[in-house]
C-alpha positions as a printed NumPy array, in Angstrom:
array([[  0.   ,   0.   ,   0.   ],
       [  1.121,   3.232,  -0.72 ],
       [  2.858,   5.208,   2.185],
       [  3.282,   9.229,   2.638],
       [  6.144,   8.6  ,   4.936],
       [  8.285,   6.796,   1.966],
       [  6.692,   8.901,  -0.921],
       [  8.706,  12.017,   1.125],
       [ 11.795,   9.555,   1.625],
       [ 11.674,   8.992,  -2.426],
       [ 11.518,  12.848,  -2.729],
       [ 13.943,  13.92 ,  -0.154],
       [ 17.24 ,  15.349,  -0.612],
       [ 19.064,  13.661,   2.404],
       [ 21.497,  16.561,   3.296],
       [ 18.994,  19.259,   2.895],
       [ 18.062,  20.587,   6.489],
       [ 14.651,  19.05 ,   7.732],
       [ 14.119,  20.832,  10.751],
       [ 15.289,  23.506,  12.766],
       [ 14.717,  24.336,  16.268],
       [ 17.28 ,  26.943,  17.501],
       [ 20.978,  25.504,  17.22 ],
       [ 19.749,  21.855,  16.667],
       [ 18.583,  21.133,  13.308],
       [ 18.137,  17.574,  10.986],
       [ 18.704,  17.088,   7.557],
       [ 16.02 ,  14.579,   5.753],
       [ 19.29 ,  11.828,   6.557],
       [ 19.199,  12.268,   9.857],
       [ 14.851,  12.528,   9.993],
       [ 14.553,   9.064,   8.59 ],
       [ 17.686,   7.534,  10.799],
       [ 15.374,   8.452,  13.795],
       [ 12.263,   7.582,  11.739],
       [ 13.441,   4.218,  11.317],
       [ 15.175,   3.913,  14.457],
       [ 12.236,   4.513,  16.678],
       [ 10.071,   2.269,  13.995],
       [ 12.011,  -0.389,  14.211],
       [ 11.281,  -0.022,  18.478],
       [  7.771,  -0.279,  17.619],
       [  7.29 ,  -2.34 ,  14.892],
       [  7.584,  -5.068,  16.968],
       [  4.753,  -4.386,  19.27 ],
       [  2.198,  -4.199,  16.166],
       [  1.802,  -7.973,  15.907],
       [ -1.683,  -9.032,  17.006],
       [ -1.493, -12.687,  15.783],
       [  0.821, -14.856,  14.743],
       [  2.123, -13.885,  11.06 ],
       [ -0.042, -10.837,  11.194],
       [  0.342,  -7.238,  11.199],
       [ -3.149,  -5.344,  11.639],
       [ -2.977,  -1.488,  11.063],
       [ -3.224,  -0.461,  14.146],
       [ -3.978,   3.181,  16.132],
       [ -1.052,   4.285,  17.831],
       [ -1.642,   7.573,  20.375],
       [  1.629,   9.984,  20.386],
       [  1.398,  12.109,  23.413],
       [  4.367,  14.908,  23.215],
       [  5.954,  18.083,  23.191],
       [  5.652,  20.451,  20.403],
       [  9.365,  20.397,  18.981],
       [ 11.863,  19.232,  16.88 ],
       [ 11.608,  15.642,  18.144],
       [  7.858,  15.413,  17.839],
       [  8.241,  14.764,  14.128],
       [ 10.679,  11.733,  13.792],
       [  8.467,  10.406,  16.874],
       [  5.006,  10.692,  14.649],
       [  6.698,   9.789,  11.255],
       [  7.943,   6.835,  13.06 ],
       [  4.691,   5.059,  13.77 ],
       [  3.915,   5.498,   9.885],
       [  6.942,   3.838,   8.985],
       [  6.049,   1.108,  11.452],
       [  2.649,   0.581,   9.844],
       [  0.617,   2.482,  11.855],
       [ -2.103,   5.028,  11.96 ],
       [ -1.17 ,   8.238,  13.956],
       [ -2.998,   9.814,  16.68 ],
       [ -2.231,  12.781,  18.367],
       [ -3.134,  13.335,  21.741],
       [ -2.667,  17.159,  22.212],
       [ -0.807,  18.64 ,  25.337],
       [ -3.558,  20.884,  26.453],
       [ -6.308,  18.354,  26.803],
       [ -7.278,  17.009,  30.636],
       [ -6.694,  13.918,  31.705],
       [-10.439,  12.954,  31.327],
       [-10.344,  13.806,  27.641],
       [ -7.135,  12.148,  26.965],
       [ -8.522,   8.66 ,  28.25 ],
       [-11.699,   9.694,  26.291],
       [ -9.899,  10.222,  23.007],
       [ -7.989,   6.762,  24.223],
       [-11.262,   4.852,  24.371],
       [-12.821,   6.51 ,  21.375],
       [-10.111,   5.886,  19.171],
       [ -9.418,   2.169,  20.138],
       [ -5.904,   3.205,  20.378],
       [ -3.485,  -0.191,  20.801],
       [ -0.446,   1.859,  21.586],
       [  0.024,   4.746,  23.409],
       [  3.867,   6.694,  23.385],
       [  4.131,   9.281,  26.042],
       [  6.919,  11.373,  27.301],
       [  7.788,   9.759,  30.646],
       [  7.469,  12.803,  32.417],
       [  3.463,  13.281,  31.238],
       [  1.885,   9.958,  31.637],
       [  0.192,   9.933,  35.373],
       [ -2.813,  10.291,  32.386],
       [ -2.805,   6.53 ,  31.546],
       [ -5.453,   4.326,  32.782],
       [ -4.381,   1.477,  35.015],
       [ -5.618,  -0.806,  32.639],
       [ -2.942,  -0.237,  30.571],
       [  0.351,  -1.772,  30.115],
       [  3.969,  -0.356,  29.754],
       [  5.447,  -2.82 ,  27.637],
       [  8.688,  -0.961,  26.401],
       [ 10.392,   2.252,  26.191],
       [ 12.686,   4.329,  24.047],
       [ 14.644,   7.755,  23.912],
       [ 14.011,  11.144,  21.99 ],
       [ 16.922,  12.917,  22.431],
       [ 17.437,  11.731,  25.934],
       [ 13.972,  11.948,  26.994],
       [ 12.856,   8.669,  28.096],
       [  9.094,   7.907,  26.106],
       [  6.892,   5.045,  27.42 ],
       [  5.45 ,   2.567,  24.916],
       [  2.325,   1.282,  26.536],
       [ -0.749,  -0.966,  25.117],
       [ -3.806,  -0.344,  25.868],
       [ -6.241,  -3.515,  26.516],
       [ -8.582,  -4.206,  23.363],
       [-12.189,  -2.727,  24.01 ],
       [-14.977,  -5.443,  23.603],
       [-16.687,  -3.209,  20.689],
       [-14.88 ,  -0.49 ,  18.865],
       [-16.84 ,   2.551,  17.429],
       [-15.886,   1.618,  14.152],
       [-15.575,  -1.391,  11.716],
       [-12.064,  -2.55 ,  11.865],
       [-11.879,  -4.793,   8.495],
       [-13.199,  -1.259,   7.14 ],
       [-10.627,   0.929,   8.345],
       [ -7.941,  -0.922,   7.496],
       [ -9.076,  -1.049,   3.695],
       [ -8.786,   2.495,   3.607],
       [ -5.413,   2.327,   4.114],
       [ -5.604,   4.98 ,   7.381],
       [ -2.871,   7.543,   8.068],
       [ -4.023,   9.674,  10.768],
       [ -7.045,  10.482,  13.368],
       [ -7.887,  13.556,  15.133],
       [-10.999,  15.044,  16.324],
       [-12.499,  17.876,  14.496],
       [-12.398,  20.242,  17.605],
       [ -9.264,  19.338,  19.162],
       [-11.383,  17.6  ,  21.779],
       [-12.795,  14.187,  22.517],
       [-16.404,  15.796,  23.897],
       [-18.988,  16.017,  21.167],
       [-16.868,  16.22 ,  18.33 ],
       [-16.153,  13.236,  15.351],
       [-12.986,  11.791,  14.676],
       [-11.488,  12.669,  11.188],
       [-10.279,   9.189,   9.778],
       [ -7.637,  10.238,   6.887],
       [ -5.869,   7.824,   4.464],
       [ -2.127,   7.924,   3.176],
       [ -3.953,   8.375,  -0.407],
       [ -6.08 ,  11.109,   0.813],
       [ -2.928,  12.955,   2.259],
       [ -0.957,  13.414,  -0.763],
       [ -4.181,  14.639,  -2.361],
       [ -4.483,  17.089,   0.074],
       [ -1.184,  18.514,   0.005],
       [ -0.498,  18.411,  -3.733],
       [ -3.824,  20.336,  -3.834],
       [ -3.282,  23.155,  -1.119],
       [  0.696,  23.778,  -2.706],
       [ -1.107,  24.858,  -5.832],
       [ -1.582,  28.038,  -3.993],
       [  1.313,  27.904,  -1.229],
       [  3.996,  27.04 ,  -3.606],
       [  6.47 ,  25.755,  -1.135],
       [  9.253,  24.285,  -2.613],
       [ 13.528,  23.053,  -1.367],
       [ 14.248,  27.353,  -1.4  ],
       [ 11.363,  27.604,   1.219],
       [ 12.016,  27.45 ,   5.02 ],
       [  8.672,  27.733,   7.377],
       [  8.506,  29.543,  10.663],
       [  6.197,  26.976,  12.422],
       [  4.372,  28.468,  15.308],
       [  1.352,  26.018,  15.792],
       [  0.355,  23.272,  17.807],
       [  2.079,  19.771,  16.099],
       [ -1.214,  17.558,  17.28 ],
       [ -3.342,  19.69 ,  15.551],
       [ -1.487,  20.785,  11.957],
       [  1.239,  17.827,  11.486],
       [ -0.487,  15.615,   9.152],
       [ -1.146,  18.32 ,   7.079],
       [  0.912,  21.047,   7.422],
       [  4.464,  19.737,   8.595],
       [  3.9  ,  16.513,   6.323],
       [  3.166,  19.009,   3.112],
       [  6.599,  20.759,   3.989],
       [  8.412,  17.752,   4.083],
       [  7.03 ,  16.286,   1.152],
       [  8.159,  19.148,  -0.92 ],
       [ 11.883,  19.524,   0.496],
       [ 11.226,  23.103,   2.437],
       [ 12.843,  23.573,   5.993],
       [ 10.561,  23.855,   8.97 ],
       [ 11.571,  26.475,  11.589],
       [ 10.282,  25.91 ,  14.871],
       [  9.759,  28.382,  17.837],
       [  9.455,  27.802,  21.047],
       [  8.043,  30.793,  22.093],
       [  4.974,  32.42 ,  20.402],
       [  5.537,  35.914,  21.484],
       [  5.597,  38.652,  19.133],
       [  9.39 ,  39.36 ,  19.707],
       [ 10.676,  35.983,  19.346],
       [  9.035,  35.308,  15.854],
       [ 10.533,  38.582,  15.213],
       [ 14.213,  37.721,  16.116],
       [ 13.76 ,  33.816,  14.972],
       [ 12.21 ,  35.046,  11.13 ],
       [ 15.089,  37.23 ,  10.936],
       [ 17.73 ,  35.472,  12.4  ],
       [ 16.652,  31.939,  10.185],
       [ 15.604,  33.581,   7.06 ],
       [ 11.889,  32.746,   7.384],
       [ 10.161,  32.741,   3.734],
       [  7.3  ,  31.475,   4.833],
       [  4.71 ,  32.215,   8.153],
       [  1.426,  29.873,   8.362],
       [ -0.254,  30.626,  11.816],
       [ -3.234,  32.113,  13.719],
       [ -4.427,  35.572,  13.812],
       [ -3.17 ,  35.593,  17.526],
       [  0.219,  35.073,  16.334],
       [ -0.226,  38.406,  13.74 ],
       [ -1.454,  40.418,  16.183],
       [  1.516,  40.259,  18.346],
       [  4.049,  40.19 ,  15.711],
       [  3.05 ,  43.548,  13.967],
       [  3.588,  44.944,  17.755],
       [  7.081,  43.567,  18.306],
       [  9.972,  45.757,  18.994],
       [ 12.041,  45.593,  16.317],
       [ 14.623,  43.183,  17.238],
       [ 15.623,  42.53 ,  13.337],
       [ 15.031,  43.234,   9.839],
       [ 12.917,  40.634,   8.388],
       [ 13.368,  40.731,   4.352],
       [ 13.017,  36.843,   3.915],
       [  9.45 ,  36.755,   3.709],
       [  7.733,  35.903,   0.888],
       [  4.246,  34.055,   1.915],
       [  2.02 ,  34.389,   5.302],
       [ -1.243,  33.294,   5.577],
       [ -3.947,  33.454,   8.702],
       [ -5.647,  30.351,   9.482],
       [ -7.585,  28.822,  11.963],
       [ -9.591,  31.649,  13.265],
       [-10.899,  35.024,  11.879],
       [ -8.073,  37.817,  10.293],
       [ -9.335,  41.192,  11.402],
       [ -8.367,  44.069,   9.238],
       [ -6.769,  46.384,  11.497],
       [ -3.85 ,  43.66 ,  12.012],
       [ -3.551,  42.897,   8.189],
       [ -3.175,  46.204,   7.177],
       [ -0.545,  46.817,  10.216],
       [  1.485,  43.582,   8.777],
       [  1.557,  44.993,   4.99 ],
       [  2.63 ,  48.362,   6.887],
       [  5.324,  46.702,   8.569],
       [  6.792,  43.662,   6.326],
       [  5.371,  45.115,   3.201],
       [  3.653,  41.667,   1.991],
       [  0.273,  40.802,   2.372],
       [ -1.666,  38.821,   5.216],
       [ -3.171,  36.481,   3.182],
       [ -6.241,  34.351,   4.899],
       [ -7.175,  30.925,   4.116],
       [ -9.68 ,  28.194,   4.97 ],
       [ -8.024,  25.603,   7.106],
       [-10.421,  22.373,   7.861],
       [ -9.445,  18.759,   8.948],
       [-11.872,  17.53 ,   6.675],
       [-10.486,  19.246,   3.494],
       [ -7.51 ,  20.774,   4.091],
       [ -6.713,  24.29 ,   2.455],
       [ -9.509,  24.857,   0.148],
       [ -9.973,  28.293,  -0.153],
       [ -6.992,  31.058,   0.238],
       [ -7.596,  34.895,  -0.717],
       [ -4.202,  34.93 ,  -2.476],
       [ -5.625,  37.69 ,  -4.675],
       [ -7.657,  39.685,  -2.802],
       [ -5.665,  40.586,   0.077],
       [ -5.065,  44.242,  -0.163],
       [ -8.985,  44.876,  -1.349],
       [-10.657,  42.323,   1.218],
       [ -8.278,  41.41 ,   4.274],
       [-11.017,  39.737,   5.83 ],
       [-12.104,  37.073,   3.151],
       [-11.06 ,  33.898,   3.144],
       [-10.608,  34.677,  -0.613],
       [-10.929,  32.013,  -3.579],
       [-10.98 ,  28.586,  -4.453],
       [ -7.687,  27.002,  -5.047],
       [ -7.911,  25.655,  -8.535],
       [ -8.621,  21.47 ,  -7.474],
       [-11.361,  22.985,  -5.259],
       [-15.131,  24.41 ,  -5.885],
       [-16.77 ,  26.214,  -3.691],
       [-20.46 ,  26.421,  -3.045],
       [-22.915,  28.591,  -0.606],
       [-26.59 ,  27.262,   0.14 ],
       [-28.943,  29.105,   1.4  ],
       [-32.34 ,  27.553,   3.32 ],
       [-33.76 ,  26.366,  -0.033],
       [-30.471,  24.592,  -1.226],
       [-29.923,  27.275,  -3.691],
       [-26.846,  29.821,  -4.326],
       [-28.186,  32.801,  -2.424],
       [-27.722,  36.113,  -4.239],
       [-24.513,  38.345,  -3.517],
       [-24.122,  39.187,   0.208],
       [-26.457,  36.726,   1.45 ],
       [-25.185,  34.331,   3.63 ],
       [-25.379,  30.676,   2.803],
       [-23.678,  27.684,   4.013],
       [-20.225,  26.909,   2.281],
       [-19.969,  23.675,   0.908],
       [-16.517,  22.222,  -0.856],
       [-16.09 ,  19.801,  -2.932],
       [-12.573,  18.8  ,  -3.955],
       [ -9.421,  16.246,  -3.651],
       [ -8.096,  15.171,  -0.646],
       [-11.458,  15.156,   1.396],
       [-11.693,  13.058,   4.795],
       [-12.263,   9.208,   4.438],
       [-14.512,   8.374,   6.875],
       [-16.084,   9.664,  10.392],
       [-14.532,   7.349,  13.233],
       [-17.067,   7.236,  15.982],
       [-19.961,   6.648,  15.257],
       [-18.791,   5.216,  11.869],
       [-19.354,   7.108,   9.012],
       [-17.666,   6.773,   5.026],
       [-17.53 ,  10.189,   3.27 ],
       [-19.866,   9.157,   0.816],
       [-22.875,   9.049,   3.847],
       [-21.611,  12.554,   4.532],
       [-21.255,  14.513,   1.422],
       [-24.512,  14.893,  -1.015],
       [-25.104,  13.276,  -4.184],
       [-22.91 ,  15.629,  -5.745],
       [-19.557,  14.692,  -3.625],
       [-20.607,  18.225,  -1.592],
       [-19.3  ,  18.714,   2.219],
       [-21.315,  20.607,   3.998],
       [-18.92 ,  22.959,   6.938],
       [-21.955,  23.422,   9.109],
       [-20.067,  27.509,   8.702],
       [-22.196,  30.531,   7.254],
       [-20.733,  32.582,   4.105],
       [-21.177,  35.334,   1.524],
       [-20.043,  36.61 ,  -1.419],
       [-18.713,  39.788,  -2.619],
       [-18.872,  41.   ,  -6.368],
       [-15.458,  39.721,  -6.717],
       [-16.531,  36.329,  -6.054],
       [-14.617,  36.305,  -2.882],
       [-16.018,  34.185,   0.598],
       [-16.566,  36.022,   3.529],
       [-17.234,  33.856,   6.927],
       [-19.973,  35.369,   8.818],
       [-20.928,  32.958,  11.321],
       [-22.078,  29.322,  12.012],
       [-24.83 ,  27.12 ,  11.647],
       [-22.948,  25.016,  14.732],
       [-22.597,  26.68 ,  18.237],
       [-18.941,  26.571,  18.406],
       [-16.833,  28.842,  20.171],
       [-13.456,  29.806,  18.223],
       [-10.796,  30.633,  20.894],
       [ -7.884,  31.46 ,  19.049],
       [ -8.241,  28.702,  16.602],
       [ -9.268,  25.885,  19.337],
       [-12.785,  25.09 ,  19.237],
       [-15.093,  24.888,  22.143],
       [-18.65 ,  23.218,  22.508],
       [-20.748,  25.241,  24.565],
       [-22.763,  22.342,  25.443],
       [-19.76 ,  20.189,  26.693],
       [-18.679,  22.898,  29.165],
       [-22.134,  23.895,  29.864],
       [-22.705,  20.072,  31.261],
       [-19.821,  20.099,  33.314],
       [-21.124,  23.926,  34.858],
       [-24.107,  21.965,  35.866],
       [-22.502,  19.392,  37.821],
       [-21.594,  21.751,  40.231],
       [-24.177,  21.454,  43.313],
       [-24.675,  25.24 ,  43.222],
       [-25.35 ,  25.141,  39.693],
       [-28.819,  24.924,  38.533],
       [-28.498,  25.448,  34.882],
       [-26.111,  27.401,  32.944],
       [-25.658,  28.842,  29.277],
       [-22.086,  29.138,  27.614],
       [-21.683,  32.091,  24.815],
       [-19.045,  33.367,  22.535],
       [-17.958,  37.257,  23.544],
       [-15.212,  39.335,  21.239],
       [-11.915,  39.282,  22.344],
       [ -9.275,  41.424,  20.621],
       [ -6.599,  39.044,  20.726],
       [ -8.221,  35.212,  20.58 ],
       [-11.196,  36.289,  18.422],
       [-13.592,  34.849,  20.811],
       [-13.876,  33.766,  24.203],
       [-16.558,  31.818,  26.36 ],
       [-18.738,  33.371,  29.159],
       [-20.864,  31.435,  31.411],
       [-24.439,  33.165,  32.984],
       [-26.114,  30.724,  34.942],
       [-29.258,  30.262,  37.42 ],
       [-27.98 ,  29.84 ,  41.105],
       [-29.088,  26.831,  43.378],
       [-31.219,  27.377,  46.611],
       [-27.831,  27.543,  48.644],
       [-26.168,  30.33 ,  46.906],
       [-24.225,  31.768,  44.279],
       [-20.486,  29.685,  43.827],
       [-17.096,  31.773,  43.647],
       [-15.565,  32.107,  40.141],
       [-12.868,  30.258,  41.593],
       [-14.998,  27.429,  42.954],
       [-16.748,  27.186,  39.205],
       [-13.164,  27.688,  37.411],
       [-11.415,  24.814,  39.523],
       [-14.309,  22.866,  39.416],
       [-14.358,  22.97 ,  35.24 ],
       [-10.462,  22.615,  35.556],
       [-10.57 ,  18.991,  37.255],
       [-12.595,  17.899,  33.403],
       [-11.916,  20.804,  30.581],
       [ -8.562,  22.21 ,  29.081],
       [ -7.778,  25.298,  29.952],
       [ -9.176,  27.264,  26.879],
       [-12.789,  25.898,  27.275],
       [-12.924,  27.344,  30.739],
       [-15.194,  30.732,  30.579],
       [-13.243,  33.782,  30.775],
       [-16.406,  35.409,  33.069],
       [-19.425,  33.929,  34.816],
       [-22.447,  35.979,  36.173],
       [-25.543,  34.507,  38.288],
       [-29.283,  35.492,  36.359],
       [-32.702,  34.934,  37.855],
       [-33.319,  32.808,  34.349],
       [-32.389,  31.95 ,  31.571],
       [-33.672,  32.242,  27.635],
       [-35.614,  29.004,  26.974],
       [-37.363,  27.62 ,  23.916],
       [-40.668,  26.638,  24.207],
       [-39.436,  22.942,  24.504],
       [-37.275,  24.055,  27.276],
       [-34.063,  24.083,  25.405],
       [-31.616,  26.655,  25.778],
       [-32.41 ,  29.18 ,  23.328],
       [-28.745,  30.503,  21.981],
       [-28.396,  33.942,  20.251]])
């Protein structure tokens, strides 16, 4: 079967610099020595029965750096399908995402794995640059979410869950196939190429498999900063000869008010994903670096569909165009193309597209229409240039810097609380992470709780950026004449 891990090997130039993380870097050599070093460590524990490999779901729970990325190419090359258990996650969710995704395997830096159920097993270990990792296997559940026969035909690559959470959200099942689809199809409009070296300043559990893997399969360097303050990507662009920038708004907004630590000429390409580009800090970038801030339309599903490579300076704020392997389609109520700045729901159609729902099991062709359409569940509009405008959601996500929240996830966990009767979770501006959560909810008979009481209290289940940045005590709350929450 065909493998994205070896299709970059085939490509690579071995003493080309891979990676870069302050005065360590790799060349593509020394990647796939560690690769197939660590591999090789694994490989082993992948046999099921006797004469069999199955492909199996192996969870990689580690540090955004350097290391992370021999560490996750590593249990392709065994035979594996990656999942990434992001840092910021609780403990409950991390077991969650453990149960949800049938993992077999689990590889966690030593230091971080008090997480791990007692159920399972430490069955070996291994070294990233002299940090020990624990391999561990996880008992098989009695019934998995998902077929198994019909995952492995689909040749599976990598799993993670649509929000960045394990709560309400579905697991994105993506193939090696699917993969280099994706990637050929975004670099159509990215262009990255050997010349190109990428200041990386986002989370590795949730961009790797698309991002970091589309660098690598076309030769570029990848940067990486420890640090995301405004200053540091500064110095480090500078200082590394950055060409390329592909981060959050957040990121932008503290860059363009950096001292100026160094002359950054080097840059050729940066584009906003993840959550929404205001103006005011696009037009302060083109001030500053004299390029345009360029946003684009980052989903797990798709990839990068749509990028506003051409209408930058005219429309900061749109998420632009179409690459050319992609279509782009906005439905109103009716199903029908509504007329020019009317919002509709974007749907995408295109190469590369998500394989299959995990849990509860679900091929892309039960979730796209007839037509091969995806719906994003996000609302859109049009300008006269043809250009896509997000303007809200059909879903009731919150968008905190580029990590989703459910309301209805933290909302539950709110009403746990014995002084809690019922509670309603909203999205309020924020003029650095776009949006932020705030809590009102009814009091019970004994009194009102403390923030603090209601902030450790969500702490003990939620990461840290689901936690409502305010909470205020009402006499009610809005209610549907079911009795539902009614939501703005």
């Amino acid at each position: 079967m065909f493998s994205i891990v070896e299709a970059i090997r085939e490509r690579a130039q071995p003493e080309a610099t891979a990676l870069v993380q302050k005065d360590r870097s790799l060349s593509y050599r020394e990647l796939f020595e560690r690769c197939d070093a660590i591999a090789a460590l694994i490989r082993p524990h992948l046999v099921t029965e006797p004469g069999r490999v199955d492909r199996l779901r192996i969870g990689v729970h580690f540090p955004s750096c350097l290391d992370y990325v021999p560490l996750a190419l590593a249990t392709l090359a065994a035979g594996a399908c990656f999942v990434p258990i992001p840092d910021e996650l609780a403990e409950e969710e991390k077991r969650e995402l453990l149960t949800r995704t049938a993992l077999d395997l689990v590889l966690v830096i030593e230091s971080a794995a008090a997480w791990l159920p007692a159920n399972v097993t430490r069955v070996g270990a291994l070294e990233v640059n002299a940090q020990p990792v624990v391999i561990a296997r996880v008992p098989p559940t009695a019934e998995a979410g998902f077929p198994r026969d019909a995952f492995e035909a689909l040749n599976p690559a990598f799993i993670r869950f649509s929000s960045g959470t394990t709560g309400k959200s579905k697991g994105v099942l993506l193939s090696h196939d699917s993969l280099l689809q994706r990637i050929t199809a975004a670099n159509e409009g990215l262009r990255i190429g050997p010349g190109d070296r990428i200041l990386w300043v986002l989370p590795m559990a949730h961009h790797f498999a698309v991002s970091i893997v589309l660098y690598l399969y076309h030769g570029a360097t990848t940067i990486i900063e420890e640090t995301h303050l405004g200053e540091d990507l500064l110095r480090a662009g500078a200082e590394q000869k950055a060409t390329v920038m592909y981060g959050s708004p957040v990121h932008y907004r503290q860059l363009v008010e950096a001292p100026d630590v160094g002359q950054w000429t080097t840059l050729r390409l940066a584009v906003a994903t993840a959550a929404a580009l205001d103006a005011a800090t696009a037009e302060k970038f083109r001030a500053r670096f004299g390029i345009d801030l360029v946003q684009g339309l980052g989903i797990i599903e798709l990839g990068l569909p749509v990028l506003n490579l051409a209408g930058a300076v005219e429309a900061p704020e749109a998420i632009g165009l179409p690459l050319p392997a992609y279509e782009c389609l906005l439905k109103d109520e009716s199903g029908q193309e509504p007329t020019t700045g009317e919002p509709g729901e974007i749907c995408l159609r295109g190469p590369g597209m998500f394989d299959a729902y995990l849990d509860p099991w679900l091929p892309r062709a039960q979730v796209v229409d007839n037509a091969g359409w995806f719906a994003t569940g996000d609302l859109g509009k049009r300008d006269a240039a043809g250009r896509v405008f997000i303007c809200g959601r059909k879903k009731t996500l919150i968008n905190v810097g580029g990590m989703k929240v459910f309301p209805e996830e933290v909302e539950a966990i709110l009403d746990s609380h014995p002084k809690v009767q019922r509670s309603i979770v909203e999205a309020r501006l924020h003029p650095l992470y776009g949006e932020v959560p705030v809590a009102r909810y009814i009091a019970s008979a004994e009194g009102a709780p403390t923030a603090m009481e209601l902030r450790n209290h969500l702490r003990a289940h939620l990461a840290g950026y689901k936690i409502p940045l305010m909470f205020s005590a009402v006499a009610e709350l809005p209610l549907t004449a079911s009795g539902k929450l009614k939501r703005v």
